Tab-separated table of C-alpha atoms and ligand atoms in Angstrom:
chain	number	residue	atom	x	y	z
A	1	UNK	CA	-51.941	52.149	6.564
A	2	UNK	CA	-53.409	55.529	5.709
A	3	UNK	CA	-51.806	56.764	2.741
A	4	UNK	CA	-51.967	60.965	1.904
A	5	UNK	CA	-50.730	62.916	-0.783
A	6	UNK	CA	-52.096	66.651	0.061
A	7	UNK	CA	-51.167	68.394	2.973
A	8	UNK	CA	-54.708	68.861	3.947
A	9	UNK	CA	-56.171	65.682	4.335
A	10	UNK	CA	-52.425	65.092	6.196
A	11	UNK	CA	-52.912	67.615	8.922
A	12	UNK	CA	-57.012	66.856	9.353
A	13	UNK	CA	-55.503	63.304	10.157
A	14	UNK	CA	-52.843	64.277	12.286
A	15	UNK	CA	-54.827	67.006	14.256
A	16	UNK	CA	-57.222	64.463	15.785
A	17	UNK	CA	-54.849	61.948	16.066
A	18	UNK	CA	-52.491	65.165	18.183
A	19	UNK	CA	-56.278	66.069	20.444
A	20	UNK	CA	-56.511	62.615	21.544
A	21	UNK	CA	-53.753	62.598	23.291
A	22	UNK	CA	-51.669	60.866	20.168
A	23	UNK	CA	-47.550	61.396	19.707
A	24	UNK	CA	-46.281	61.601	15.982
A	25	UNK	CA	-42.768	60.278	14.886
A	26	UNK	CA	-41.823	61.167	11.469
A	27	UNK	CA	-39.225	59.415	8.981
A	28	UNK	CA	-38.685	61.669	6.210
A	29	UNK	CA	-37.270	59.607	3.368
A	30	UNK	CA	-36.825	59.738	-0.221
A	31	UNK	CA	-38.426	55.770	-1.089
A	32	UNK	CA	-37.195	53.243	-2.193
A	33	UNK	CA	-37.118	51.651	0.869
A	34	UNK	CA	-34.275	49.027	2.580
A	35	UNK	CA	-33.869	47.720	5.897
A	36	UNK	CA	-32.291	50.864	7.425
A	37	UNK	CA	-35.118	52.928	6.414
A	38	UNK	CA	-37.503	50.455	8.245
A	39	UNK	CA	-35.104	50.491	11.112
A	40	UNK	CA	-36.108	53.969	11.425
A	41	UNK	CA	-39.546	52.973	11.357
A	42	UNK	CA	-39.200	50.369	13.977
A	43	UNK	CA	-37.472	52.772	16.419
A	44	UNK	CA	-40.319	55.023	15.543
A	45	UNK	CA	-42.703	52.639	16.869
A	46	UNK	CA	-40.899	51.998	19.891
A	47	UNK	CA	-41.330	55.526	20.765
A	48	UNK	CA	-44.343	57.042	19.080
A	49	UNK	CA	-47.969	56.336	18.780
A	50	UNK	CA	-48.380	57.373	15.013
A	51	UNK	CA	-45.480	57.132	12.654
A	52	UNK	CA	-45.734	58.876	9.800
A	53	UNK	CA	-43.136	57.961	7.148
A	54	UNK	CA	-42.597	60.746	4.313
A	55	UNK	CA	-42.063	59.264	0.758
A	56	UNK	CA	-40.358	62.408	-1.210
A	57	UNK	CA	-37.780	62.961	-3.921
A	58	UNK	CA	-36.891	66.371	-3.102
A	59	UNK	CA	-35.848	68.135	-5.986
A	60	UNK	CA	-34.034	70.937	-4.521
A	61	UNK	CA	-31.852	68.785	-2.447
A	62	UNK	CA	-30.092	67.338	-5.871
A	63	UNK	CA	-27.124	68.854	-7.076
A	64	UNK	CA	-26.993	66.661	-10.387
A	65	UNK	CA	-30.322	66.411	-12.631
A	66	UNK	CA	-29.090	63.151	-14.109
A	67	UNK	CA	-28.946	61.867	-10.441
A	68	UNK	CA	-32.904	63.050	-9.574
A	69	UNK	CA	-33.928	61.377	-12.970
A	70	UNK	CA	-32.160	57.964	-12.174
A	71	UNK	CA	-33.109	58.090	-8.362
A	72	UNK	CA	-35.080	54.874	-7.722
A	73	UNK	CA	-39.379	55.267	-7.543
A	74	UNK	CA	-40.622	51.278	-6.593
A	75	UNK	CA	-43.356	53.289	-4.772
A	76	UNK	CA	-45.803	50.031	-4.953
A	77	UNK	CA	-43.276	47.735	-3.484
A	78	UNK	CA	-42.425	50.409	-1.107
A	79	UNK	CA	-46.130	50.507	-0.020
A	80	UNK	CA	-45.783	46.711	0.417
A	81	UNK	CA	-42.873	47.312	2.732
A	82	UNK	CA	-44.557	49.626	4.908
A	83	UNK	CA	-47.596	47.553	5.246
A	84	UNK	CA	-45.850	44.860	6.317
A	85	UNK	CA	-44.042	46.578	9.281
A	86	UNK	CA	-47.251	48.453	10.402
A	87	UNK	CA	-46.177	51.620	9.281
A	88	UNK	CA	-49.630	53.642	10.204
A	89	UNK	CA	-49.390	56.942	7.647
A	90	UNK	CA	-47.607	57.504	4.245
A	91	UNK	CA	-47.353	61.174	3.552
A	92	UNK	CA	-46.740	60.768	-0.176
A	93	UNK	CA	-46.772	64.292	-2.025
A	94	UNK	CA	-46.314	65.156	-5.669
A	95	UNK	CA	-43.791	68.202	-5.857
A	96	UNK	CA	-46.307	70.941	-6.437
A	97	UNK	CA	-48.192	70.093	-3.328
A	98	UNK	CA	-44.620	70.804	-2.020
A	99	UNK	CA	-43.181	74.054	-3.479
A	100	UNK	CA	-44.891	76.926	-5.516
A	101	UNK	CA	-42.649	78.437	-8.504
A	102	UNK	CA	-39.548	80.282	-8.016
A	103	UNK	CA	-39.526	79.802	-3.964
A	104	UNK	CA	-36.545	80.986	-2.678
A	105	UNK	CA	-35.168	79.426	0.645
A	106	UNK	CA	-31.915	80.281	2.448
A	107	UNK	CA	-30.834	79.278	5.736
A	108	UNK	CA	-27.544	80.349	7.811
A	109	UNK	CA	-25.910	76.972	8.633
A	110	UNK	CA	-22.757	78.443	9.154
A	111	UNK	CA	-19.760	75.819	7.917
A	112	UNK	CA	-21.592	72.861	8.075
A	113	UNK	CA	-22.807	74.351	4.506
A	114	UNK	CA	-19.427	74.156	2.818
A	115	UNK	CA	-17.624	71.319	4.045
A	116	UNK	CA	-17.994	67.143	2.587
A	117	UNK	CA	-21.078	66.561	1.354
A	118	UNK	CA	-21.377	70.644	1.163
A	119	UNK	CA	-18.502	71.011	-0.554
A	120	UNK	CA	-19.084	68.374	-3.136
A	121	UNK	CA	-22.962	69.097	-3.221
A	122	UNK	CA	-23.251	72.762	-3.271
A	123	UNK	CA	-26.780	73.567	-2.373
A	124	UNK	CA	-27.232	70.172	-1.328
A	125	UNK	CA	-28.001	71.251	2.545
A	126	UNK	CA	-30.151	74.344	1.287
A	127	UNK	CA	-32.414	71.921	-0.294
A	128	UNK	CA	-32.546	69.580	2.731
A	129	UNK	CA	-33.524	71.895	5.252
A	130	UNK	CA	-36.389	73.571	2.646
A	131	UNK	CA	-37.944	70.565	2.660
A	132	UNK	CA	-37.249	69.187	6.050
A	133	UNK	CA	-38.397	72.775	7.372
A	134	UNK	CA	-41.759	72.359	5.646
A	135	UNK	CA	-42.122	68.414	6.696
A	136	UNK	CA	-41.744	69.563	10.288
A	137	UNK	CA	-43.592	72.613	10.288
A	138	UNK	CA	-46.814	70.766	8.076
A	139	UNK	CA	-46.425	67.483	10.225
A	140	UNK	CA	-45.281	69.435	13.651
A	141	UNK	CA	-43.871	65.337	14.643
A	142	UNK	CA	-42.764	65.506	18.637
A	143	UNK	CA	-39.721	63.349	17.441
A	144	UNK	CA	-37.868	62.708	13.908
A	145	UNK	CA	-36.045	59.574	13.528
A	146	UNK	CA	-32.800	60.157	10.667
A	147	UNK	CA	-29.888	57.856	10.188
A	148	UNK	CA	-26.243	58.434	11.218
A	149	UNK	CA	-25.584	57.025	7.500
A	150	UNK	CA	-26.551	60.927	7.012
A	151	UNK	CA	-24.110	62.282	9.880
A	152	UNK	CA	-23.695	65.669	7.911
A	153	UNK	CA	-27.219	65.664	7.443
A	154	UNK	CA	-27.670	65.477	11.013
A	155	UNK	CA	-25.919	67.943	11.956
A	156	UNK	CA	-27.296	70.664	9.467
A	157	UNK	CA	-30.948	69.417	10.526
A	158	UNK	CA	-30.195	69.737	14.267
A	159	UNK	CA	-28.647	73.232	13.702
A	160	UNK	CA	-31.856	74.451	11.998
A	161	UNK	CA	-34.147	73.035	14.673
A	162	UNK	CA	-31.739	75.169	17.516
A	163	UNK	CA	-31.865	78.273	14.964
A	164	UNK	CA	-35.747	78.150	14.440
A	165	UNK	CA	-36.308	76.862	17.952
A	166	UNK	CA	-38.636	73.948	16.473
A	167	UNK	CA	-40.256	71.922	19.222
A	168	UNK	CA	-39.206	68.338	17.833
A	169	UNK	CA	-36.522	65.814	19.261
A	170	UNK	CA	-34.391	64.470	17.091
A	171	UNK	CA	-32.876	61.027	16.821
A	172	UNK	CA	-30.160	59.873	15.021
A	173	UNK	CA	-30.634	55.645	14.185
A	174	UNK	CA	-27.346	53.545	13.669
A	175	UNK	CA	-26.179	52.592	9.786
A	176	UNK	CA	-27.678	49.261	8.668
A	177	UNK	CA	-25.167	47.160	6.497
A	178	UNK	CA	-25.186	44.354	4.175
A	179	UNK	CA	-23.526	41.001	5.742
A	180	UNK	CA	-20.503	42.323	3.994
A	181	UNK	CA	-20.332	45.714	5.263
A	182	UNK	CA	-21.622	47.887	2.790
A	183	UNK	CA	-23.706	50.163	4.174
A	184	UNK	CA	-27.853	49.807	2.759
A	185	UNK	CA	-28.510	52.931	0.335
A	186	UNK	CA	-31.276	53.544	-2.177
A	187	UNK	CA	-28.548	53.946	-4.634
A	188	UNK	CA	-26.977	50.495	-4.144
A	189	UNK	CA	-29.214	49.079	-6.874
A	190	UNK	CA	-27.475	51.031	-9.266
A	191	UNK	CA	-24.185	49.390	-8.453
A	192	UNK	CA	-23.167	46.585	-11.024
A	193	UNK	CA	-21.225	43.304	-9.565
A	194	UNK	CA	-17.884	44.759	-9.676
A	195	UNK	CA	-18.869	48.190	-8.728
A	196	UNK	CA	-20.436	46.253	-5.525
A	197	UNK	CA	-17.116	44.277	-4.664
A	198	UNK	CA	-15.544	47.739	-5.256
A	199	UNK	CA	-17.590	49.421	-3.263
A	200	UNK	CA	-16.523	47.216	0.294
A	201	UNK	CA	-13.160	49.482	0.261
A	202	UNK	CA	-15.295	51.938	1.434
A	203	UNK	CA	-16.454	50.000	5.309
A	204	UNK	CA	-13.505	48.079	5.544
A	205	UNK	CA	-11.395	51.172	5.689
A	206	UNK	CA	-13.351	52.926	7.933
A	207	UNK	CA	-13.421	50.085	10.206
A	208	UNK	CA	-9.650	49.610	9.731
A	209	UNK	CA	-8.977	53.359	10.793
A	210	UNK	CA	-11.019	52.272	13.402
A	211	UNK	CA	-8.967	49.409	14.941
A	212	UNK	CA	-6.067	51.418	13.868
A	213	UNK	CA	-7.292	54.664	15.642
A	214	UNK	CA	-4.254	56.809	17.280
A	215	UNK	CA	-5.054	60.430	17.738
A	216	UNK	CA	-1.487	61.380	17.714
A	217	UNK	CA	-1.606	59.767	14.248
A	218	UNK	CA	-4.517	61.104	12.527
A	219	UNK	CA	-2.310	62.452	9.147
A	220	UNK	CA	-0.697	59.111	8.272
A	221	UNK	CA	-4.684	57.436	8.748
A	222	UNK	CA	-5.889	59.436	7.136
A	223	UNK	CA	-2.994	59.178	3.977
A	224	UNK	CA	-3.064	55.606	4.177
A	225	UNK	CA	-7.307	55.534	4.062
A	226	UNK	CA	-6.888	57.634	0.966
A	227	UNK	CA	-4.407	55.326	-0.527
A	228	UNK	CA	-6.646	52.504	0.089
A	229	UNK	CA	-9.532	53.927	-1.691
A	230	UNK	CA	-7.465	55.359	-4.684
A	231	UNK	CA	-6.422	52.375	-5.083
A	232	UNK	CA	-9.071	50.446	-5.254
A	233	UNK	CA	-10.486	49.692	-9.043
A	234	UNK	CA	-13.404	51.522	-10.359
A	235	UNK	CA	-13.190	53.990	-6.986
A	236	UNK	CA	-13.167	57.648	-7.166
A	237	UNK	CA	-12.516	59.081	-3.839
A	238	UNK	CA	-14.067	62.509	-3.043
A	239	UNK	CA	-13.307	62.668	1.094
A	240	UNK	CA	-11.966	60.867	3.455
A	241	UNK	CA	-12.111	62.872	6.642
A	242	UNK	CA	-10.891	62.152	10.516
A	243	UNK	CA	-13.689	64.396	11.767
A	244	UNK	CA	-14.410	66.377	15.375
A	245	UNK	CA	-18.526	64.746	15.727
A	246	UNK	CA	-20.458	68.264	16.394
A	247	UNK	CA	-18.398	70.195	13.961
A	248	UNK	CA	-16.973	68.350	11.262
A	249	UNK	CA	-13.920	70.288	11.199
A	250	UNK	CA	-10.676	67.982	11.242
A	251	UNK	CA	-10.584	66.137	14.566
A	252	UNK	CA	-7.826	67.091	17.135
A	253	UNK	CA	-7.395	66.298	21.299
A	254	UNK	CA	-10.067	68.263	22.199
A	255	UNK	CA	-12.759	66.725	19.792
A	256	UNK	CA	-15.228	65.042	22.585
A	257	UNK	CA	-16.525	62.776	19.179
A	258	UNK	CA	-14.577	61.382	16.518
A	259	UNK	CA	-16.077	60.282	13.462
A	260	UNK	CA	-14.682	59.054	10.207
A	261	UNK	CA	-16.292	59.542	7.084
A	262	UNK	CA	-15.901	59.072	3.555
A	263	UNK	CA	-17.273	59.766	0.069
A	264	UNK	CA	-16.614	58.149	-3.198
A	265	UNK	CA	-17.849	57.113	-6.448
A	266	UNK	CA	-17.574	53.505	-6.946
A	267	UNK	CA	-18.490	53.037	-11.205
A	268	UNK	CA	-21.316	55.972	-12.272
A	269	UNK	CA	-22.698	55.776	-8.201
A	270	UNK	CA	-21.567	58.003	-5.277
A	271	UNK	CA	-21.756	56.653	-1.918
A	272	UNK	CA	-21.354	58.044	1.245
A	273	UNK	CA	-20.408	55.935	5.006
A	274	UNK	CA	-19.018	56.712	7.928
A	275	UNK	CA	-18.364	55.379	11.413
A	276	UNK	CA	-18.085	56.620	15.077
A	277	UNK	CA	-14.632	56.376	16.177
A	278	UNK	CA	-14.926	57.958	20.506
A	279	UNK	CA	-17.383	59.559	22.136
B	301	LIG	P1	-32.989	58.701	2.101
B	301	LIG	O1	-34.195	57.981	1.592
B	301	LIG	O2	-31.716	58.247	1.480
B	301	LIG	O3	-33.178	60.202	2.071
B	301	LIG	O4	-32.845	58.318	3.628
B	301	LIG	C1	-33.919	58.521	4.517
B	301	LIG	C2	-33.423	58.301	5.915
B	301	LIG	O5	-32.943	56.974	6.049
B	301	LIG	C3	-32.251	59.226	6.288
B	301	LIG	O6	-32.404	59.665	7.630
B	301	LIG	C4	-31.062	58.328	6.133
B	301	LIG	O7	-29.960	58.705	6.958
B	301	LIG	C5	-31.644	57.004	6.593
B	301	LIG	N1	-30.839	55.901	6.070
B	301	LIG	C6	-30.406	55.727	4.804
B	301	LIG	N2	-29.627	54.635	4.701
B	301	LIG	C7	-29.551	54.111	5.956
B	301	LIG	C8	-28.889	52.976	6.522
B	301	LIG	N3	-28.131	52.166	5.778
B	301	LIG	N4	-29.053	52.750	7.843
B	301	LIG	C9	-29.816	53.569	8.616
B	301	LIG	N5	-30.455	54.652	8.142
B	301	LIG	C10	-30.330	54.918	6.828
């Protein structure tokens, strides 16, 4: 695996790679890898010639310094994990190779910005597309491979690509779960035992609205998935939302998608799921 840290030796690499003939999928992630950030990588590989995954911790993307300081680094071990899938670039930058001093960045997402994960993380989806913005402009990948564990995410990232008219496809990669459920996150490690049993309210409920689903019902599933969660020990809910799939705002008959997601802290860590419910 070729492993970069400037953005120099990055683009010499990719540029020859690009004139013969080569297509680039990128995985932007922050480390600490699991098996549904190497599910990304496999897909990549199924439909790219060079995938490039993107170690980063993106500063301005954090809403909570305590949570950038605690975010997990096992860079070596994630360097083991690449190798071993045949991952065939790591773009590994320190944060000045990233951002000068004082850069300033705003983009018109409209109210993707505000609501969930916006509303909770103010700033949060600034921060993402700054960085995302640079990866794809820098990288200039033909496709980028995210997971639907991000669904907000996706969306915001999508909407900048139609606002700057960026010539990249996007893919969106289905959540990867424990055998349990629980859906694979970096921050999972910081989840003592209890936290973990805990933390199952959070797929089980989804899936339960799921089974349950009734769109003529969506207020009382969406009380009783609240319930559920507040009432589960050591479980803070932030969201639980019954969700039209392009715009997040609350579903109703003419959402085409439905999607149900949540977000909670379960002990000191906040996790996020969600699952498809139509379209
Ligand atoms: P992160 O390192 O948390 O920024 O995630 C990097 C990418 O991996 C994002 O596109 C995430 O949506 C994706 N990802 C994270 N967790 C999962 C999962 N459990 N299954 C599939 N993709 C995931």
């Amino acid at each position: 695996m070729e492993k970069f840290t400037t953005k120099t030796q990055i683009q010499q690499y990719l540029s020859l790679a690009r004139a013969n003939g080569k297509t680039i999928g990128l995985v932007p992630t922050m480390g600490a890898l699991h098996a549904g950030h190497l599910s990304l990588i496999q897909q990549a590989q199924q439909q790219c010639d060079v995938v490039v995954c993107s170690i980063f911790v993106n500063p301005t993307q954090f809403t909570d310094p305590a949570d950038l300081e605690k975010y997990p680094r096992p860079i070596q071990e994630d360097i083991r994990k690449l190798e071993a899938i045949g991952c065939d670039v790591l773009f590994e930058p320190a944060v000045n190779e990233i951002y000068d001093n004082n850069e300033h960045w705003h983009l018109n997402i409209g109210t993707l910005e505000d609501l969930l994960e916006g509303k909770y993380r103010p700033g949060h989806y600034q921060g993402v597309t700054q960085v995302v913005y640079k990866f794809f402009t820098l990288i200039n990948p033909d496709v980028a491979f995210f997971g639907q564990k991000d669904y907000q995410q996706f969306l915001v990232i999508s909407r900048m690509v139609a606002l700057m008219d960026m010539p990249v496809k996007l893919i969106m990669c289905p959540i990867q779960r424990e055998a349990d459920g629980l859906a694979m996150s970096s921050r999972n490690i910081h989840l003592t035992p209890a936290d973990r049993q805990n933390a199952l309210v959070l797929s089980k409920t989804l899936n339960r609205i799921k089974s349950d689903f009734d769109i003529n019902n969506i207020a009382i599933l969406k009380q009783q998935a609240e319930a559920a969660i507040n009432n589960q020990p050591g479980t803070q809910l932030d969201y639980f939302e019954i969700a039209d799939g392009d715009t997040l705002l609350p579903a109703d008959k003419q959402s085409k998608k439905i999607v149900a997601l949540v977000a909670a802290k379960v002990g000191q860590t906040r996790l996020i799921d969600n699952v498809m419910i139509s379209g």
